[in-house]
PDB file of C-alpha atoms in Angstrom:
ATOM      1  CA  MET N   1       0.000   0.000   0.000  1.00 83.00           C
ATOM      2  CA  LYS N   2       1.653   3.209  -1.195  1.00 88.00           C
ATOM      3  CA  ILE N   3       1.092   6.250   1.005  1.00 96.00           C
ATOM      4  CA  THR N   4       2.344   9.749   0.168  1.00 97.00           C
ATOM      5  CA  LEU N   5       3.126  12.176   2.992  1.00 97.00           C
ATOM      6  CA  ASN N   6       1.774  15.725   2.817  1.00 98.00           C
ATOM      7  CA  PHE N   7       1.351  16.967   6.351  1.00 98.00           C
ATOM      8  CA  SER N   8      -1.344  19.398   7.508  1.00 98.00           C
ATOM      9  CA  PRO N   9      -0.618  21.907  10.288  1.00 98.00           C
ATOM     10  CA  ASN N  10      -4.120  21.377  11.682  1.00 98.00           C
ATOM     11  CA  PHE N  11      -3.789  19.028  14.647  1.00 98.00           C
ATOM     12  CA  ASP N  12      -3.380  19.092  18.431  1.00 97.00           C
ATOM     13  CA  LEU N  13       0.257  19.079  19.518  1.00 95.00           C
ATOM     14  CA  LYS N  14      -0.391  16.792  22.483  1.00 95.00           C
ATOM     15  CA  LYS N  15       0.172  13.153  21.568  1.00 97.00           C
ATOM     16  CA  ARG N  16      -2.353  10.460  22.416  1.00 97.00           C
ATOM     17  CA  HIS N  17      -1.880   6.807  23.342  1.00 96.00           C
ATOM     18  CA  ASN N  18      -2.743   4.116  20.824  1.00 96.00           C
ATOM     19  CA  ASN N  19      -5.366   2.665  23.165  1.00 96.00           C
ATOM     20  CA  GLU N  20      -7.297   5.944  23.043  1.00 97.00           C
ATOM     21  CA  ILE N  21      -8.042   5.367  19.364  1.00 98.00           C
ATOM     22  CA  LYS N  22     -11.412   3.593  19.233  1.00 98.00           C
ATOM     23  CA  PHE N  23     -13.022   4.732  15.970  1.00 98.00           C
ATOM     24  CA  ILE N  24     -12.449   5.328  12.288  1.00 98.00           C
ATOM     25  CA  ILE N  25     -14.611   8.123  10.883  1.00 98.00           C
ATOM     26  CA  ILE N  26     -15.217   8.296   7.138  1.00 98.00           C
ATOM     27  CA  HIS N  27     -15.914  11.593   5.376  1.00 98.00           C
ATOM     28  CA  TYR N  28     -16.257  12.949   1.883  1.00 98.00           C
ATOM     29  CA  THR N  29     -14.436  16.167   1.034  1.00 98.00           C
ATOM     30  CA  GLY N  30     -17.571  17.930  -0.238  1.00 98.00           C
ATOM     31  CA  MET N  31     -15.761  20.378  -2.494  1.00 98.00           C
ATOM     32  CA  ARG N  32     -15.902  21.145  -6.235  1.00 96.00           C
ATOM     33  CA  SER N  33     -12.435  19.812  -6.974  1.00 97.00           C
ATOM     34  CA  GLU N  34      -9.863  17.511  -5.444  1.00 98.00           C
ATOM     35  CA  LYS N  35      -7.213  20.227  -5.532  1.00 97.00           C
ATOM     36  CA  LYS N  36      -9.411  22.649  -3.580  1.00 97.00           C
ATOM     37  CA  ALA N  37     -10.113  19.946  -1.004  1.00 98.00           C
ATOM     38  CA  ILE N  38      -6.429  19.161  -0.513  1.00 98.00           C
ATOM     39  CA  ASP N  39      -5.531  22.857  -0.344  1.00 98.00           C
ATOM     40  CA  LYS N  40      -8.151  23.397   2.349  1.00 98.00           C
ATOM     41  CA  LEU N  41      -6.932  20.480   4.443  1.00 98.00           C
ATOM     42  CA  LEU N  42      -3.381  21.825   4.254  1.00 98.00           C
ATOM     43  CA  ASN N  43      -4.339  25.443   4.987  1.00 98.00           C
ATOM     44  CA  HIS N  44      -3.806  26.492   8.605  1.00 97.00           C
ATOM     45  CA  ASN N  45      -6.618  29.049   8.367  1.00 98.00           C
ATOM     46  CA  SER N  46      -9.208  26.394   7.499  1.00 97.00           C
ATOM     47  CA  LYS N  47      -8.846  24.712  10.917  1.00 97.00           C
ATOM     48  CA  VAL N  48      -9.759  21.328   9.390  1.00 98.00           C
ATOM     49  CA  SER N  49      -7.701  18.260   8.544  1.00 98.00           C
ATOM     50  CA  CYS N  50      -7.753  14.481   8.474  1.00 98.00           C
ATOM     51  CA  HIS N  51      -5.306  11.671   9.029  1.00 98.00           C
ATOM     52  CA  TYR N  52      -5.670  10.289   5.512  1.00 98.00           C
ATOM     53  CA  LEU N  53      -7.155  11.436   2.217  1.00 98.00           C
ATOM     54  CA  ILE N  54      -8.030   9.042  -0.602  1.00 98.00           C
ATOM     55  CA  LYS N  55      -7.873  10.664  -4.030  1.00 98.00           C
ATOM     56  CA  ASN N  56     -10.095   9.997  -7.051  1.00 97.00           C
ATOM     57  CA  ASN N  57      -7.488   7.624  -8.493  1.00 97.00           C
ATOM     58  CA  GLY N  58      -7.186   5.695  -5.224  1.00 98.00           C
ATOM     59  CA  ASP N  59      -3.871   7.226  -4.148  1.00 98.00           C
ATOM     60  CA  ILE N  60      -3.585   7.776  -0.391  1.00 98.00           C
ATOM     61  CA  ILE N  61      -2.151  10.891   1.259  1.00 98.00           C
ATOM     62  CA  LYS N  62      -1.218  10.879   4.933  1.00 98.00           C
ATOM     63  CA  MET N  63      -1.825  14.331   6.408  1.00 98.00           C
ATOM     64  CA  VAL N  64      -1.622  13.836  10.187  1.00 98.00           C
ATOM     65  CA  PRO N  65       0.155  11.001  12.071  1.00 98.00           C
ATOM     66  CA  GLU N  66      -2.319   8.835  13.991  1.00 98.00           C
ATOM     67  CA  THR N  67      -0.715   9.678  17.341  1.00 97.00           C
ATOM     68  CA  TYR N  68      -2.071  13.229  17.014  1.00 98.00           C
ATOM     69  CA  GLN N  69      -5.662  14.455  16.933  1.00 98.00           C
ATOM     70  CA  ALA N  70      -6.610  15.686  13.471  1.00 98.00           C
ATOM     71  CA  TRP N  71      -9.451  18.206  13.273  1.00 98.00           C
ATOM     72  CA  HIS N  72     -12.037  16.228  11.329  1.00 98.00           C
ATOM     73  CA  ALA N  73     -14.961  15.233  13.560  1.00 97.00           C
ATOM     74  CA  GLY N  74     -15.922  18.573  15.113  1.00 96.00           C
ATOM     75  CA  ILE N  75     -18.845  18.628  17.555  1.00 96.00           C
ATOM     76  CA  SER N  76     -19.756  14.959  17.653  1.00 97.00           C
ATOM     77  CA  SER N  77     -21.105  12.111  19.799  1.00 97.00           C
ATOM     78  CA  TRP N  78     -21.476   8.355  19.638  1.00 97.00           C
ATOM     79  CA  LYS N  79     -22.659   6.270  22.575  1.00 95.00           C
ATOM     80  CA  LYS N  80     -20.771   7.590  25.619  1.00 94.00           C
ATOM     81  CA  PHE N  81     -18.094   9.312  23.524  1.00 97.00           C
ATOM     82  CA  LYS N  82     -18.154  13.040  22.793  1.00 96.00           C
ATOM     83  CA  SER N  83     -15.845  15.207  20.664  1.00 96.00           C
ATOM     84  CA  LEU N  84     -14.583  12.203  18.749  1.00 97.00           C
ATOM     85  CA  ASN N  85     -11.420  13.841  17.442  1.00 98.00           C
ATOM     86  CA  LYS N  86      -9.615  12.543  20.501  1.00 97.00           C
ATOM     87  CA  ASN N  87     -10.715   8.955  19.965  1.00 98.00           C
ATOM     88  CA  SER N  88     -10.715   8.556  16.195  1.00 98.00           C
ATOM     89  CA  ILE N  89      -8.840   8.433  12.930  1.00 98.00           C
ATOM     90  CA  GLY N  90     -10.384  10.540  10.161  1.00 98.00           C
ATOM     91  CA  ILE N  91     -10.359   9.413   6.524  1.00 98.00           C
ATOM     92  CA  GLU N  92     -11.487  11.849   3.826  1.00 98.00           C
ATOM     93  CA  ILE N  93     -12.474  10.537   0.397  1.00 98.00           C
ATOM     94  CA  THR N  94     -12.534  12.902  -2.561  1.00 98.00           C
ATOM     95  CA  ASN N  95     -16.148  13.452  -3.619  1.00 98.00           C
ATOM     96  CA  PRO N  96     -17.982  16.709  -4.417  1.00 98.00           C
ATOM     97  CA  GLY N  97     -20.744  15.767  -2.001  1.00 98.00           C
ATOM     98  CA  HIS N  98     -24.411  16.728  -1.904  1.00 97.00           C
ATOM     99  CA  GLU N  99     -23.698  20.403  -2.516  1.00 97.00           C
ATOM    100  CA  PHE N 100     -21.765  19.870  -5.745  1.00 97.00           C
ATOM    101  CA  LYS N 101     -23.328  16.995  -7.729  1.00 95.00           C
ATOM    102  CA  TYR N 102     -22.759  14.102  -5.342  1.00 98.00           C
ATOM    103  CA  LYS N 103     -21.502  11.026  -7.184  1.00 98.00           C
ATOM    104  CA  LYS N 104     -20.615   7.394  -6.600  1.00 98.00           C
ATOM    105  CA  PHE N 105     -17.242   6.635  -5.101  1.00 98.00           C
ATOM    106  CA  SER N 106     -14.812   5.016  -7.523  1.00 97.00           C
ATOM    107  CA  GLU N 107     -13.747   1.381  -7.261  1.00 97.00           C
ATOM    108  CA  LYS N 108     -10.147   2.513  -6.839  1.00 98.00           C
ATOM    109  CA  GLN N 109     -11.144   4.686  -3.891  1.00 98.00           C
ATOM    110  CA  ILE N 110     -13.075   1.880  -2.208  1.00 98.00           C
ATOM    111  CA  TYR N 111     -10.345  -0.722  -2.640  1.00 97.00           C
ATOM    112  CA  SER N 112      -7.758   1.717  -1.257  1.00 98.00           C
ATOM    113  CA  LEU N 113     -10.107   2.378   1.663  1.00 98.00           C
ATOM    114  CA  ILE N 114     -10.386  -1.355   2.354  1.00 98.00           C
ATOM    115  CA  LYS N 115      -6.593  -1.761   2.424  1.00 98.00           C
ATOM    116  CA  LEU N 116      -6.070   1.319   4.583  1.00 98.00           C
ATOM    117  CA  THR N 117      -8.869   0.505   7.005  1.00 98.00           C
ATOM    118  CA  LYS N 118      -7.749  -3.094   7.493  1.00 97.00           C
ATOM    119  CA  TYR N 119      -4.251  -1.832   8.240  1.00 97.00           C
ATOM    120  CA  LEU N 120      -5.573   0.654  10.826  1.00 98.00           C
ATOM    121  CA  VAL N 121      -7.947  -1.859  12.420  1.00 98.00           C
ATOM    122  CA  LYS N 122      -5.086  -4.287  12.942  1.00 97.00           C
ATOM    123  CA  LYS N 123      -2.590  -1.672  14.137  1.00 97.00           C
ATOM    124  CA  PHE N 124      -4.899  -0.012  16.665  1.00 98.00           C
ATOM    125  CA  LYS N 125      -7.170  -2.979  17.484  1.00 97.00           C
ATOM    126  CA  ILE N 126     -10.278  -1.086  16.368  1.00 98.00           C
ATOM    127  CA  ASN N 127     -13.593  -2.939  16.449  1.00 96.00           C
ATOM    128  CA  SER N 128     -15.104  -3.155  12.972  1.00 93.00           C
ATOM    129  CA  LYS N 129     -18.416  -1.997  14.499  1.00 95.00           C
ATOM    130  CA  SER N 130     -16.689   1.276  15.388  1.00 97.00           C
ATOM    131  CA  ILE N 131     -16.139   2.349  11.785  1.00 98.00           C
ATOM    132  CA  LEU N 132     -18.623   5.175  11.283  1.00 98.00           C
ATOM    133  CA  GLY N 133     -19.653   7.932   8.918  1.00 98.00           C
ATOM    134  CA  HIS N 134     -19.470  11.617   9.776  1.00 98.00           C
ATOM    135  CA  SER N 135     -23.266  11.812   9.625  1.00 98.00           C
ATOM    136  CA  ASP N 136     -23.491   9.071  12.279  1.00 98.00           C
ATOM    137  CA  ILE N 137     -21.609  11.138  14.840  1.00 98.00           C
ATOM    138  CA  ALA N 138     -22.882  14.587  13.779  1.00 98.00           C
ATOM    139  CA  PRO N 139     -26.329  13.943  12.235  1.00 97.00           C
ATOM    140  CA  ASP N 140     -27.547  17.505  12.787  1.00 96.00           C
ATOM    141  CA  ARG N 141     -24.616  18.958  10.828  1.00 96.00           C
ATOM    142  CA  LYS N 142     -23.306  16.449   8.315  1.00 98.00           C
ATOM    143  CA  LEU N 143     -24.511  14.263   5.428  1.00 98.00           C
ATOM    144  CA  ASP N 144     -21.259  12.471   4.574  1.00 98.00           C
ATOM    145  CA  PRO N 145     -20.238  10.024   3.334  1.00 98.00           C
ATOM    146  CA  GLY N 146     -23.868   9.771   2.232  1.00 98.00           C
ATOM    147  CA  GLU N 147     -26.261   7.286   0.680  1.00 98.00           C
ATOM    148  CA  LYS N 148     -23.936   6.434  -2.244  1.00 98.00           C
ATOM    149  CA  PHE N 149     -21.233   5.161   0.067  1.00 98.00           C
ATOM    150  CA  PRO N 150     -21.115   1.323  -0.193  1.00 98.00           C
ATOM    151  CA  TRP N 151     -21.526   0.322   3.443  1.00 98.00           C
ATOM    152  CA  ALA N 152     -23.142  -3.016   2.527  1.00 97.00           C
ATOM    153  CA  PHE N 153     -20.184  -4.004   0.329  1.00 97.00           C
ATOM    154  CA  LEU N 154     -17.649  -2.840   2.911  1.00 98.00           C
ATOM    155  CA  SER N 155     -19.344  -4.816   5.683  1.00 97.00           C
ATOM    156  CA  LYS N 156     -18.471  -7.988   3.746  1.00 95.00           C
ATOM    157  CA  ASN N 157     -14.844  -6.976   4.318  1.00 93.00           C
ATOM    158  CA  LYS N 158     -15.545  -6.431   8.039  1.00 92.00           C
ATOM    159  CA  ILE N 159     -15.587  -2.667   7.662  1.00 96.00           C
ATOM    160  CA  GLY N 160     -18.540  -1.259   9.566  1.00 96.00           C
ATOM    161  CA  ILE N 161     -21.776  -3.135  10.166  1.00 95.00           C
ATOM    162  CA  TRP N 162     -24.786  -3.949   8.016  1.00 97.00           C
ATOM    163  CA  HIS N 163     -27.964  -5.890   8.626  1.00 97.00           C
ATOM    164  CA  ASP N 164     -28.283  -9.489   7.461  1.00 95.00           C
ATOM    165  CA  LEU N 165     -31.953  -9.337   6.436  1.00 97.00           C
ATOM    166  CA  SER N 166     -33.099 -10.355   2.967  1.00 95.00           C
ATOM    167  CA  GLU N 167     -33.178  -7.200   0.849  1.00 92.00           C
ATOM    168  CA  ASN N 168     -36.111  -8.532  -1.186  1.00 93.00           C
ATOM    169  CA  LYS N 169     -38.149  -9.354   1.914  1.00 92.00           C
ATOM    170  CA  ILE N 170     -37.635  -6.084   3.771  1.00 95.00           C
ATOM    171  CA  LYS N 171     -38.251  -4.067   0.615  1.00 95.00           C
ATOM    172  CA  LYS N 172     -41.854  -5.270   0.819  1.00 96.00           C
ATOM    173  CA  GLU N 173     -42.096  -3.516   4.201  1.00 97.00           C
ATOM    174  CA  ARG N 174     -40.889  -0.208   2.743  1.00 97.00           C
ATOM    175  CA  GLY N 175     -43.392   2.598   3.190  1.00 96.00           C
ATOM    176  CA  LEU N 176     -45.690   0.544   5.428  1.00 97.00           C
ATOM    177  CA  LYS N 177     -46.936   2.701   8.283  1.00 97.00           C
ATOM    178  CA  ILE N 178     -46.375   1.700  11.886  1.00 98.00           C
ATOM    179  CA  SER N 179     -47.957   2.864  15.146  1.00 98.00           C
ATOM    180  CA  ASN N 180     -46.590   5.773  17.162  1.00 97.00           C
ATOM    181  CA  SER N 181     -45.446   3.348  19.861  1.00 98.00           C
ATOM    182  CA  LEU N 182     -43.387   1.419  17.286  1.00 98.00           C
ATOM    183  CA  LYS N 183     -41.974   4.684  15.935  1.00 98.00           C
ATOM    184  CA  LEU N 184     -40.858   5.483  19.475  1.00 98.00           C
ATOM    185  CA  LYS N 185     -39.323   2.020  19.705  1.00 98.00           C
ATOM    186  CA  PHE N 186     -37.387   2.707  16.495  1.00 98.00           C
ATOM    187  CA  ILE N 187     -35.975   5.964  17.933  1.00 98.00           C
ATOM    188  CA  LYS N 188     -34.958   4.121  21.107  1.00 98.00           C
ATOM    189  CA  ASN N 189     -33.273   1.528  18.899  1.00 98.00           C
ATOM    190  CA  LEU N 190     -31.214   4.280  17.267  1.00 98.00           C
ATOM    191  CA  PHE N 191     -29.957   5.361  20.690  1.00 98.00           C
ATOM    192  CA  LYS N 192     -29.039   1.738  21.464  1.00 97.00           C
ATOM    193  CA  ILE N 193     -27.147   1.510  18.168  1.00 97.00           C
ATOM    194  CA  GLY N 194     -25.108   4.567  19.147  1.00 97.00           C
ATOM    195  CA  TYR N 195     -26.793   7.691  17.794  1.00 97.00           C
ATOM    196  CA  ALA N 196     -26.610  10.412  20.413  1.00 95.00           C
ATOM    197  CA  ARG N 197     -29.506  12.097  22.178  1.00 94.00           C
ATOM    198  CA  SER N 198     -29.888  15.857  21.965  1.00 90.00           C
ATOM    199  CA  SER N 199     -31.152  18.336  24.524  1.00 82.00           C
ATOM    200  CA  LYS N 200     -30.567  21.331  22.233  1.00 87.00           C
ATOM    201  CA  ILE N 201     -32.924  20.482  19.356  1.00 90.00           C
ATOM    202  CA  ASN N 202     -36.693  20.037  19.471  1.00 93.00           C
ATOM    203  CA  LYS N 203     -37.408  16.322  19.990  1.00 93.00           C
ATOM    204  CA  THR N 204     -39.661  15.895  16.943  1.00 94.00           C
ATOM    205  CA  LYS N 205     -37.176  17.677  14.717  1.00 96.00           C
ATOM    206  CA  TYR N 206     -34.214  15.746  16.111  1.00 97.00           C
ATOM    207  CA  ASN N 207     -35.964  12.385  15.716  1.00 97.00           C
ATOM    208  CA  LYS N 208     -36.347  13.189  12.021  1.00 97.00           C
ATOM    209  CA  ILE N 209     -32.680  14.230  11.777  1.00 98.00           C
ATOM    210  CA  ILE N 210     -31.405  10.935  13.183  1.00 98.00           C
ATOM    211  CA  THR N 211     -33.896   8.994  11.050  1.00 98.00           C
ATOM    212  CA  PHE N 212     -32.371  10.643   7.966  1.00 98.00           C
ATOM    213  CA  ALA N 213     -28.878   9.745   9.220  1.00 98.00           C
ATOM    214  CA  PHE N 214     -29.916   6.139   9.856  1.00 98.00           C
ATOM    215  CA  GLN N 215     -31.384   5.845   6.354  1.00 98.00           C
ATOM    216  CA  ARG N 216     -28.286   7.315   4.677  1.00 98.00           C
ATOM    217  CA  ARG N 217     -26.324   4.586   6.388  1.00 98.00           C
ATOM    218  CA  PHE N 218     -28.616   1.550   6.511  1.00 98.00           C
ATOM    219  CA  ARG N 219     -31.555   2.137   4.103  1.00 98.00           C
ATOM    220  CA  GLN N 220     -29.895   3.977   1.250  1.00 98.00           C
ATOM    221  CA  GLU N 221     -32.460   3.358  -1.492  1.00 97.00           C
ATOM    222  CA  LEU N 222     -34.982   5.675   0.168  1.00 98.00           C
ATOM    223  CA  VAL N 223     -33.829   8.533   2.383  1.00 98.00           C
ATOM    224  CA  ASN N 224     -36.973  10.427   3.305  1.00 98.00           C
ATOM    225  CA  GLY N 225     -36.865  10.866   7.089  1.00 97.00           C
ATOM    226  CA  LYS N 226     -40.071   8.826   7.508  1.00 98.00           C
ATOM    227  CA  ILE N 227     -40.126   5.897   9.910  1.00 98.00           C
ATOM    228  CA  ASP N 228     -41.685   2.821   8.310  1.00 98.00           C
ATOM    229  CA  LYS N 229     -41.735  -0.904   9.022  1.00 98.00           C
ATOM    230  CA  GLU N 230     -38.577  -1.545   6.979  1.00 98.00           C
ATOM    231  CA  CYS N 231     -36.609   0.936   9.087  1.00 98.00           C
ATOM    232  CA  LEU N 232     -37.880  -0.679  12.290  1.00 98.00           C
ATOM    233  CA  LEU N 233     -36.907  -4.188  11.164  1.00 98.00           C
ATOM    234  CA  ILE N 234     -33.415  -3.059  10.131  1.00 98.00           C
ATOM    235  CA  SER N 235     -32.856  -1.289  13.459  1.00 98.00           C
ATOM    236  CA  GLU N 236     -33.928  -4.399  15.408  1.00 98.00           C
ATOM    237  CA  ASN N 237     -31.594  -6.606  13.361  1.00 98.00           C
ATOM    238  CA  LEU N 238     -28.649  -4.250  13.910  1.00 98.00           C
ATOM    239  CA  ILE N 239     -29.139  -4.297  17.685  1.00 96.00           C
ATOM    240  CA  LYS N 240     -28.923  -8.098  17.649  1.00 93.00           C
ATOM    241  CA  LYS N 241     -25.670  -7.899  15.681  1.00 88.00           C
ATOM    242  CA  LEU N 242     -24.225  -5.319  18.067  1.00 87.00           C
ATOM    243  CA  ASN N 243     -24.961  -7.363  21.207  1.00 76.00           C
TER     244      ASN N 243
END
């Protein structure tokens, strides 16, 4: 695996111990061009960075050594963890994102991500269930890596989690209405999976926000913020896999 070094100045100077690293967070760059994205990550004034960037052609750039906190996660939460910069490795993948004609990730990018992630998982003993998207840990702020990111394919390589339900069977449950009590159960399931609670956003609004985030990750064919029977079944299956 060839990795080019191009260090960003945007990181905390205090080193961290390897055992503090619990997560890998995947992002897209969300900028019009790859060059602009790289320039931003290297610019001290931007106050953002990542540990690794994967280019359109699959080449990997290392921007911050893993022993330092890169500035990639921002205000974030997952389970009992908050401000995940201190506990995570951030990987950016070149993609214009939802703002600039969001597109599929290239095969070269995904295969480089698999190699890099497997290396990091082994080196830092990271649980494959702790490989997350930016929108998982900051659902009220972020959409990346988005519904075109191949989580199902990656889960076959033990990168992240995915349900093991029959796609054809659960598709029949798509759009089917459920009772308010079952909708509440679904929201509670999201908290069990790891999505954070919020005391700053109206409950109804926030429930819709985390439903969108869940769908971008686990029900990518239809991201509409509406809780249906398919969403409930997927959430229940994921909890079983996480236990």
